XYZ file of C-alpha atoms in Angstrom:
637
model
C -2.947 -18.811 18.689
C -5.342 -20.192 16.068
C -6.173 -17.671 13.372
C -9.941 -17.198 13.305
C -10.907 -15.057 10.325
C -14.522 -14.779 11.597
C -15.915 -14.996 8.066
C -19.736 -15.096 8.281
C -21.626 -18.072 6.954
C -24.120 -18.135 4.108
C -23.897 -17.223 0.413
C -21.027 -14.885 -0.392
C -23.346 -12.187 -1.748
C -25.227 -12.121 1.578
C -22.335 -12.389 4.030
C -21.766 -8.691 4.661
C -25.442 -7.722 4.959
C -26.067 -10.670 7.237
C -23.008 -9.841 9.326
C -24.078 -6.221 9.738
C -27.523 -7.315 10.918
C -26.122 -9.856 13.382
C -23.508 -7.478 14.806
C -24.243 -5.648 18.030
C -24.865 -1.901 17.900
C -24.046 1.013 20.164
C -26.946 3.405 20.662
C -26.422 7.091 19.806
C -26.471 8.153 23.455
C -23.929 5.510 24.435
C -21.461 6.344 21.674
C -20.477 9.468 23.579
C -19.170 7.191 26.344
C -16.513 5.604 24.112
C -13.168 7.078 23.073
C -11.586 5.743 19.894
C -7.991 6.402 18.831
C -7.325 6.672 15.085
C -3.698 6.760 13.953
C -3.149 8.140 10.455
C -5.106 10.690 8.444
C -4.846 9.351 4.900
C -7.873 7.939 3.154
C -8.386 5.068 5.605
C -7.722 7.041 8.784
C -9.387 10.233 7.596
C -12.506 8.384 6.456
C -12.667 6.446 9.730
C -12.314 9.613 11.819
C -15.008 11.376 9.813
C -17.408 8.434 9.973
C -16.898 7.700 13.673
C -17.137 11.386 14.584
C -20.355 11.713 12.614
C -21.757 8.744 14.543
C -21.015 10.489 17.834
C -17.981 8.673 19.234
C -15.206 10.632 20.909
C -12.349 10.331 18.420
C -8.694 11.165 18.935
C -6.940 11.369 15.580
C -3.161 11.435 15.204
C -1.365 12.877 12.188
C 2.375 12.583 11.541
C 2.300 15.756 9.395
C 1.447 19.340 10.178
C -1.781 18.830 8.198
C -3.803 15.719 7.248
C -3.767 17.011 3.683
C -0.129 15.896 3.398
C -0.906 12.190 3.848
C 0.627 10.020 1.129
C -2.854 9.178 -0.193
C -2.608 12.539 -1.925
C -0.049 11.084 -4.355
C -2.402 8.479 -5.860
C -3.077 9.660 -9.390
C -4.982 7.413 -11.729
C -8.360 6.598 -10.230
C -10.620 4.521 -7.992
C -12.493 1.404 -9.056
C -16.216 0.861 -8.595
C -18.571 -1.671 -10.178
C -21.229 0.764 -11.370
C -21.123 -0.346 -15.037
C -21.705 3.202 -16.295
C -20.074 2.224 -19.586
C -22.528 -0.666 -20.054
C -19.572 -2.859 -21.006
C -20.334 -5.867 -18.832
C -19.059 -4.789 -15.432
C -20.687 -5.942 -12.195
C -19.892 -6.578 -8.545
C -19.174 -10.182 -9.497
C -16.743 -9.175 -12.246
C -14.865 -6.718 -9.996
C -14.709 -9.478 -7.391
C -13.364 -11.937 -9.971
C -10.802 -9.505 -11.402
C -9.527 -8.657 -7.918
C -9.193 -12.274 -6.770
C -7.481 -13.227 -10.030
C -5.290 -10.121 -10.014
C -4.206 -10.986 -6.457
C -3.124 -14.412 -7.751
C -5.565 -16.245 -5.466
C -3.925 -15.211 -2.226
C -6.726 -13.110 -0.683
C -9.886 -14.037 1.224
C -12.877 -14.317 -1.076
C -15.260 -12.896 1.535
C -13.191 -9.745 2.059
C -12.769 -9.142 -1.658
C -16.473 -9.607 -2.368
C -17.338 -7.109 0.368
C -14.892 -4.640 -1.153
C -16.568 -5.003 -4.561
C -20.008 -4.532 -3.006
C -19.046 -1.436 -1.061
C -17.259 0.118 -4.045
C -20.511 1.377 -5.556
C -21.338 3.324 -2.375
C -17.907 4.958 -2.228
C -18.489 6.896 -5.445
C -21.832 8.256 -4.234
C -20.239 9.240 -0.920
C -17.413 11.107 -2.635
C -19.670 12.857 -5.146
C -21.787 14.066 -2.236
C -18.614 15.460 -0.649
C -17.891 17.409 -3.819
C -15.052 15.328 -5.246
C -14.701 16.654 -8.840
C -14.663 13.396 -10.789
C -14.237 13.689 -14.543
C -17.498 13.770 -16.450
C -18.567 12.914 -19.960
C -20.109 15.433 -22.365
C -23.608 14.663 -21.074
C -22.629 15.255 -17.451
C -22.376 11.637 -16.305
C -19.302 10.460 -14.433
C -16.594 9.244 -16.788
C -14.606 6.014 -16.527
C -11.312 4.804 -17.927
C -9.489 1.489 -18.115
C -6.816 0.198 -15.768
C -4.503 -2.798 -15.703
C -5.942 -6.259 -15.105
C -9.469 -5.532 -16.350
C -11.246 -5.591 -19.698
C -13.937 -3.119 -18.628
C -13.776 0.603 -17.848
C -14.614 0.937 -14.160
C -12.075 3.491 -12.917
C -13.433 6.868 -11.797
C -10.872 9.648 -11.883
C -10.135 13.343 -11.412
C -7.537 13.924 -14.114
C -4.271 12.691 -12.597
C -5.138 13.960 -9.107
C -7.657 11.396 -7.903
C -5.959 10.663 -4.580
C -5.643 14.347 -3.814
C -9.310 15.052 -4.488
C -10.513 12.023 -2.509
C -8.257 12.972 0.391
C -9.619 16.509 0.416
C -13.135 15.044 0.574
C -12.236 12.895 3.579
C -10.286 15.757 5.165
C -13.235 18.162 4.851
C -15.567 15.599 6.406
C -13.139 14.981 9.251
C -12.540 18.686 9.906
C -16.295 19.204 10.071
C -16.261 16.801 12.997
C -13.272 18.572 14.529
C -15.341 21.751 14.455
C -18.318 19.873 15.925
C -16.155 18.622 18.783
C -16.458 14.878 18.183
C -12.927 14.580 16.714
C -9.811 15.928 18.427
C -6.908 16.284 15.992
C -3.290 15.829 17.129
C -0.986 16.938 14.304
C 2.771 16.331 14.192
C 2.585 13.243 16.398
C 4.327 9.956 15.698
C 3.010 6.762 17.274
C 5.892 4.904 18.899
C 4.142 2.185 20.935
C 0.856 0.420 21.578
C -0.413 0.107 25.141
C -2.005 -3.271 25.880
C -3.929 -3.755 29.147
C -5.508 -7.093 30.087
C -4.781 -8.302 26.563
C -6.629 -5.445 24.853
C -5.376 -2.368 22.977
C -6.158 0.548 25.274
C -3.889 3.364 24.154
C -0.790 4.595 22.375
C 2.477 6.377 23.107
C 3.353 9.251 20.764
C 6.191 11.694 20.352
C 5.333 15.336 19.761
C 7.503 16.106 16.739
C 7.715 19.806 17.660
C 8.497 19.668 21.388
C 9.936 16.159 21.601
C 7.544 15.339 24.458
C 6.553 11.692 24.964
C 2.763 11.640 25.314
C 0.290 9.027 26.589
C -3.211 8.646 25.158
C -5.877 6.192 26.310
C -8.891 4.862 24.443
C -11.396 2.035 24.307
C -10.039 0.897 20.928
C -7.173 1.762 18.591
C -7.558 1.998 14.807
C -4.393 1.973 12.717
C -4.407 3.519 9.233
C -0.707 4.244 8.740
C -0.079 2.887 5.236
C 2.512 0.432 3.952
C 6.205 -0.320 4.335
C 7.530 0.275 0.811
C 10.084 2.807 2.068
C 12.041 -0.080 3.608
C 13.551 -0.243 0.091
C 14.714 3.385 0.471
C 13.840 4.323 -3.121
C 10.122 3.852 -3.663
C 7.142 5.817 -4.903
C 6.111 6.515 -1.312
C 6.539 9.769 0.565
C 9.810 9.914 2.498
C 7.835 10.171 5.762
C 5.947 6.935 5.057
C 7.251 4.212 7.368
C 6.625 0.884 9.082
C 7.108 2.083 12.673
C 3.521 2.150 13.983
C 2.657 -1.238 12.495
C 5.978 -2.749 13.581
C 5.630 -1.536 17.167
C 2.124 -3.095 17.223
C 3.658 -6.320 15.892
C 6.121 -6.312 18.782
C 3.140 -5.987 21.158
C 1.458 -9.112 19.779
C -0.167 -8.233 16.452
C 0.766 -10.844 13.848
C 2.364 -9.543 10.637
C 0.998 -11.279 7.533
C 2.562 -11.815 4.097
C 5.305 -9.151 4.299
C 6.913 -10.587 1.134
C 3.939 -9.405 -0.962
C 5.296 -6.067 -2.163
C 4.118 -4.536 -5.409
C 6.432 -3.160 -8.049
C 4.820 -0.389 -10.111
C 5.811 -0.505 -13.803
C 5.572 3.197 -14.666
C 7.981 5.243 -12.567
C 10.586 7.765 -13.606
C 13.845 5.747 -13.585
C 16.577 6.019 -10.981
C 19.156 8.634 -11.938
C 21.644 8.423 -9.064
C 22.318 8.187 -5.334
C 21.197 11.776 -4.823
C 17.535 10.715 -4.919
C 15.507 10.124 -1.755
C 12.408 8.820 -3.546
C 11.066 7.971 -6.987
C 8.218 9.651 -8.829
C 5.245 7.639 -9.990
C 3.758 8.126 -13.427
C 0.155 6.973 -13.137
C -0.855 3.597 -14.506
C -3.707 5.443 -16.221
C -1.117 6.571 -18.772
C -1.112 3.023 -20.131
C -4.594 3.669 -21.490
C -3.159 5.857 -24.221
C 0.584 5.194 -24.024
C 2.254 2.257 -25.774
C 5.218 0.539 -24.114
C 8.177 -0.453 -26.298
C 11.918 -0.956 -26.594
C 14.176 -1.271 -29.653
C 14.370 -4.744 -31.181
C 18.140 -4.336 -31.532
C 20.345 -4.751 -28.468
C 22.194 -1.677 -27.131
C 20.432 0.598 -29.606
C 21.467 4.148 -28.685
C 19.451 5.973 -31.337
C 16.892 8.538 -30.233
C 13.333 7.145 -30.213
C 12.188 9.236 -33.197
C 15.049 7.744 -35.226
C 13.910 4.156 -34.653
C 11.484 3.041 -37.400
C 8.222 1.340 -36.470
C 9.377 -2.061 -37.732
C 12.424 -1.898 -35.442
C 10.361 -1.365 -32.291
C 9.198 -4.154 -29.989
C 5.826 -3.392 -28.394
C 6.530 -6.297 -26.098
C 3.398 -6.133 -23.901
C 1.146 -6.111 -26.950
C 3.178 -8.957 -28.437
C 3.218 -11.145 -25.331
C -0.282 -10.394 -24.025
C -2.580 -9.728 -26.980
C -5.822 -9.759 -24.929
C -4.726 -7.131 -22.405
C -1.758 -5.529 -24.169
C -0.440 -2.510 -22.281
C -3.103 -2.990 -19.588
C -1.741 -6.162 -18.018
C -1.499 -6.045 -14.205
C 1.405 -4.274 -12.601
C 3.448 -7.305 -11.597
C 3.270 -8.711 -15.135
C 4.211 -5.403 -16.768
C 7.069 -4.855 -14.290
C 8.661 -8.247 -14.851
C 8.324 -7.849 -18.606
C 10.172 -4.505 -18.434
C 12.921 -6.081 -16.335
C 13.222 -8.952 -18.821
C 13.799 -6.741 -21.884
C 16.289 -4.601 -19.959
C 18.121 -7.726 -18.795
C 18.361 -8.685 -22.490
C 20.242 -5.443 -23.149
C 17.376 -3.653 -24.884
C 16.696 -1.046 -22.220
C 16.922 2.650 -23.100
C 18.414 5.778 -21.543
C 21.862 6.293 -20.060
C 21.573 3.403 -17.611
C 19.763 0.967 -19.905
C 17.239 0.481 -17.101
C 14.209 2.069 -18.754
C 11.608 1.439 -21.448
C 9.578 3.878 -23.515
C 5.969 4.896 -22.822
C 4.964 6.489 -26.112
C 1.926 8.711 -26.712
C 2.658 9.459 -30.360
C -0.129 7.261 -31.751
C -2.722 8.618 -29.327
C -1.798 12.227 -30.017
C -2.084 11.620 -33.749
C -5.427 9.836 -33.296
C -7.047 12.025 -30.621
C -5.133 15.284 -30.736
C -2.805 16.834 -28.197
C -5.644 18.752 -26.505
C -7.443 15.527 -25.601
C -4.307 13.967 -24.125
C -3.584 17.206 -22.257
C -7.097 17.211 -20.781
C -6.678 13.622 -19.550
C -3.116 13.698 -18.242
C -1.858 17.281 -18.380
C -0.630 17.528 -14.783
C 1.235 14.209 -15.108
C 2.951 15.355 -18.308
C 3.893 18.640 -16.633
C 5.370 16.784 -13.658
C 7.387 14.510 -15.937
C 8.790 17.486 -17.862
C 9.752 19.347 -14.670
C 11.694 16.323 -13.414
C 13.343 15.160 -16.660
C 13.389 18.348 -18.783
C 11.856 16.313 -21.627
C 8.533 17.091 -23.318
C 6.417 13.898 -23.353
C 4.121 15.400 -26.013
C 7.108 15.385 -28.363
C 9.068 12.317 -27.280
C 8.235 9.160 -25.314
C 8.473 9.026 -21.549
C 11.159 6.778 -20.083
C 9.844 4.554 -17.308
C 11.050 1.657 -15.154
C 9.528 -0.376 -12.283
C 9.871 0.724 -8.652
C 8.568 -0.368 -5.249
C 5.055 0.935 -4.730
C 2.175 -0.508 -2.692
C 2.541 -3.302 -0.130
C -0.059 -6.060 0.090
C 1.370 -7.475 3.316
C 0.525 -5.888 6.644
C -0.844 -6.663 10.065
C -3.131 -9.693 9.998
C -6.806 -8.858 10.547
C -9.995 -10.870 10.621
C -13.194 -10.063 8.706
C -13.906 -7.351 11.289
C -10.548 -5.632 10.576
C -9.302 -6.629 14.030
C -5.747 -7.812 14.575
C -4.614 -10.570 16.920
C -4.568 -7.921 19.663
C -8.234 -7.406 20.620
C -9.272 -3.796 20.148
C -6.545 -3.036 17.609
C -8.269 -2.529 14.263
C -6.146 -2.054 11.143
C -7.366 -0.257 8.008
C -6.280 0.248 4.420
C -2.737 -0.548 3.310
C -1.630 -1.190 6.895
C -3.584 -4.475 6.896
C -3.032 -7.484 4.655
C -6.493 -8.610 3.772
C -8.029 -7.566 0.469
C -5.442 -7.706 -2.303
C -3.578 -10.992 -2.108
C -0.143 -11.291 -3.682
C -0.739 -8.400 -6.090
C -2.984 -5.350 -6.308
C -4.899 -4.156 -9.329
C -4.446 -0.470 -10.044
C -7.092 1.909 -8.634
C -7.963 -0.511 -5.814
C -5.913 1.046 -2.989
C -8.150 4.106 -2.806
C -11.140 1.798 -2.925
C -9.969 -0.270 0.044
C -8.922 2.670 2.202
C -12.269 4.417 1.850
C -14.251 1.183 2.129
C -12.566 0.292 5.412
C -12.942 3.775 6.869
C -16.398 4.808 5.736
C -18.323 1.550 5.424
C -16.704 -1.369 7.277
C -15.150 -0.103 10.508
C -18.274 1.742 11.788
C -20.097 -1.610 11.967
C -17.299 -3.870 13.157
C -15.982 -1.428 15.767
C -19.490 -0.968 17.204
C -19.798 -4.739 17.602
C -16.478 -4.872 19.467
C -17.353 -2.002 21.791
C -20.847 -3.370 22.508
C -19.699 -6.922 23.219
C -16.416 -6.400 25.106
C -15.995 -5.514 28.801
C -13.850 -2.371 28.851
C -13.063 -1.249 32.403
C -12.195 2.406 32.775
C -8.469 3.099 32.351
C -6.389 6.255 32.491
C -2.844 7.114 31.515
C -1.900 6.573 35.169
C -2.051 2.821 34.573
C 1.380 1.125 34.946
C 1.202 -0.143 31.363
C 1.388 3.439 30.111
C 4.396 4.195 32.316
C 6.171 1.044 31.091
C 5.519 1.823 27.410
C 6.516 5.481 27.759
C 9.732 4.548 29.579
C 10.627 1.990 26.907
C 10.032 4.583 24.197
C 12.240 7.154 25.928
C 14.977 4.576 26.528
C 15.089 3.716 22.822
C 15.379 7.404 21.911
C 18.151 7.929 24.463
C 19.994 4.876 23.151
C 19.944 6.231 19.585
C 21.217 9.640 20.702
C 23.949 8.075 22.829
C 25.670 6.231 19.951
C 27.271 9.364 18.430
C 28.798 7.392 15.577
C 30.042 8.320 12.117
C 27.271 7.139 9.765
C 24.060 9.009 9.036
C 20.693 7.221 9.176
C 20.273 7.979 5.475
C 23.527 6.216 4.546
C 22.468 3.106 6.429
C 18.949 3.217 5.024
C 20.252 3.578 1.462
C 22.501 0.544 1.975
C 19.573 -1.496 3.322
C 17.382 -0.386 0.426
C 19.898 -1.517 -2.185
C 20.186 -4.896 -0.490
C 16.417 -5.362 -0.421
C 15.969 -4.222 -4.035
C 18.685 -6.560 -5.295
C 17.813 -9.598 -3.163
C 14.147 -9.151 -2.187
C 12.911 -7.080 -5.128
C 11.456 -8.017 -8.511
C 13.341 -11.296 -8.723
C 14.094 -13.405 -5.651
C 16.149 -16.577 -5.224
C 16.836 -18.806 -2.234
C 20.518 -17.904 -2.435
C 19.848 -14.166 -2.568
C 17.345 -14.293 0.283
C 19.755 -16.255 2.465
C 22.427 -13.662 1.705
C 20.041 -10.893 2.768
C 19.174 -12.745 5.975
C 22.890 -13.026 6.756
C 23.634 -9.353 6.076
C 20.645 -7.649 7.727
C 21.566 -8.561 11.342
C 25.104 -7.287 10.732
C 23.702 -4.030 9.349
C 21.492 -3.738 12.411
C 24.501 -4.147 14.707
C 26.388 -1.527 12.719
C 23.469 0.886 13.097
C 23.539 0.628 16.885
C 27.330 0.993 16.906
C 27.850 3.762 14.341
C 24.675 5.807 13.755
C 25.167 9.568 14.055
C 22.222 11.622 15.314
C 22.993 15.188 16.415
C 20.810 17.307 18.670
C 18.640 16.265 21.588
C 15.264 14.647 22.160
C 13.351 17.618 23.501
C 12.686 19.665 20.381
C 12.318 19.327 16.617
C 14.815 16.698 15.520
C 14.197 15.260 12.055
C 17.341 13.123 12.220
C 16.109 11.498 15.408
C 12.701 10.735 13.871
C 14.344 9.269 10.811
C 16.845 7.196 12.791
C 14.033 5.593 14.773
C 12.302 4.574 11.568
C 15.504 3.162 10.079
C 16.012 1.103 13.249
C 12.561 -0.384 12.699
C 13.292 -1.043 9.007
C 16.388 -2.992 10.049
C 14.222 -5.235 12.228
C 11.343 -5.517 9.774
C 13.596 -6.246 6.771
C 14.614 -9.549 8.326
C 10.967 -10.643 8.489
C 10.416 -9.476 4.907
C 13.276 -11.627 3.618
C 12.356 -14.601 5.814
C 8.760 -14.592 4.570
C 9.979 -14.484 0.951
C 12.329 -17.399 1.619
C 9.649 -19.534 3.263
C 7.126 -18.975 0.451
C 8.565 -21.402 -2.070
C 6.380 -20.395 -4.997
C 5.841 -17.395 -7.243
C 2.596 -15.479 -6.987
C 1.755 -11.926 -7.986
C 4.397 -9.483 -6.796
C 6.379 -12.253 -5.079
C 8.507 -13.788 -7.837
C 10.877 -16.580 -6.895
C 12.975 -17.227 -9.989
C 13.103 -20.950 -9.182
C 9.316 -21.141 -9.611
C 8.215 -19.905 -13.036
C 6.516 -21.330 -16.075
C 8.301 -22.042 -19.352
C 7.026 -18.626 -20.540
C 8.493 -16.827 -17.533
C 5.223 -16.294 -15.647
C 4.654 -16.765 -11.905
C 4.055 -20.396 -10.935
C 2.027 -20.909 -7.769
C 2.042 -23.951 -5.536
C -1.563 -24.098 -4.380
C -1.129 -27.397 -2.588
C 1.532 -26.066 -0.232
C 0.978 -22.304 -0.117
C -2.697 -21.475 -0.594
C -2.684 -19.635 2.710
C -1.798 -16.389 4.424
C 1.361 -16.575 6.511
C 1.059 -14.625 9.773
C 4.214 -14.172 11.834
C 4.376 -13.997 15.633
C 7.156 -11.894 17.177
C 9.447 -13.423 19.828
C 12.192 -10.821 20.022
C 14.672 -9.055 17.753
C 17.052 -11.608 16.273
C 14.868 -14.510 17.449
C 13.172 -16.683 14.830
C 9.449 -15.790 14.714
C 6.661 -18.358 14.540
C 4.910 -18.748 11.174
C 1.160 -19.271 11.557
C -1.072 -20.191 8.632
C -4.585 -19.129 7.676
C -5.822 -21.477 4.915
C -7.568 -19.768 2.006
C -10.583 -21.396 0.400
C -11.898 -20.553 -3.066
C -15.479 -21.578 -3.615
C -16.543 -18.974 -6.185
C -13.423 -18.243 -8.250
C -11.621 -21.405 -9.258
C -7.835 -20.937 -8.989
C -6.089 -21.364 -12.315
C -2.846 -20.329 -13.960
C -3.210 -16.570 -14.267
C -3.096 -15.589 -17.938
C -3.509 -12.230 -19.657
C -2.717 -13.454 -23.149
């Protein structure tokens, strides 16, 4: 299949407006005739459900939790970008577009990124109207702060709870439509298969996580907003329930998976403390506005931070990147932290940590100001570490965070399966090989509120969609396959828990497909993953039965999908013989240790076609063209 991105013609600044005008519409009376399935109730899914319900479509929304308010979007802390230039410091749609393309290391579509920058200004107005309590300046205007990868202040925030407040705004809007009857909410459901009829996405198979019942749901289109796959690494900043299953099952039904090797490592997480942990806790990137990152200059220095004089500290980000300092993008800051720890200058018991120090800011601004900006984050850090960050520096280290890879979509957010639209982190399109901080919230809300309502209408108005019901044989086939997989897991009755196997897979991925990747390490991972998958199906232990609440069964199904997906993740990293953004192949770096792209060979998105578990997939290529931002060696010095 040729990958047609369906990018509109004309000047880049006019593409989206022109595309909206040229797209077909569905009249208000006819919208009631269409049923749309939305999977996921985070920012992307919640915004889409609210917007489509408001327009008058019949929406079925599926939530893996008992409440949409528990979606992982709630954990985003630092802020959301928008090119409003409230600080009058030179920001614009063009500059946000430029920063995002550059920050993504020239591996994203220009047209998609420009649209995201355009729509960003509307997102803030939408959220203010919903009552999102953004921080405000003394005069009452919305406040902004800085974030990594930008030299302007464009990040709107609600203390350290921005994701939570934005999610509540989307949730309230969606629940208004639930009350109005346009949205039907299905909580505690997990999507386990996509139903494709006559080549089009026409429904899903879910498992009721309370009763264990396998359910069939039909629709005229399916919209997937299920987040990323960072939990494949076991320890990540993601919620434990976050998973790849819905996207992976769609991939197995024909949706191409693009750029899975583009995983982002976040530089400011509370370090790993042992095998007892099931996840890692993020400390917002916003902290780098006022915190200074450093390590001792002396190797293996075990003194407490307050005993290390100023002239014996290495503020290595400020030293290496004088223009951006502590606000370099996440991939750059993460690799720099790894480098100083590899030199033996890391801090803490493990030596795998660096300091994030607020001493200077507290002396300059006062503790009350820092508390007003970051108080909840400081409280969270103290509860976890039993250390007071007002009195001593935080200890931080990089961890797996956001994933830029995902299901391939065209400009209309449609996958290679017609009718399957993919939103937010679940798609691959807007960030490239790296993501600037405060852009995930921007993309999720942009896709849900402002892009999908137009592109979905065009699909519904221009596509023949014969009436189907769950009596169609395709539903019976998908439901039977889902039940067979569940029965197979329960029948193993082995001696290893899903968590043990997942932890082992996570360590392999972190060590071989993490911050630093080599051909040798990736080949080792590709040799070990199939063996781990065989061991899972021979030794996994899942007690209980399928017909009630069974958390171990849910988890085992997700681990089985990780063990399939991980092979694609490592294969994609091996095939991309360059370094770009969050994908760092140690064989391809500059003399200064920065990522070295190969634009001649790899200026494209790689979209993989599934042919069966254990069978080599086909790698398709979508060339990327840069007409407005000239690719150059990314520098933040």
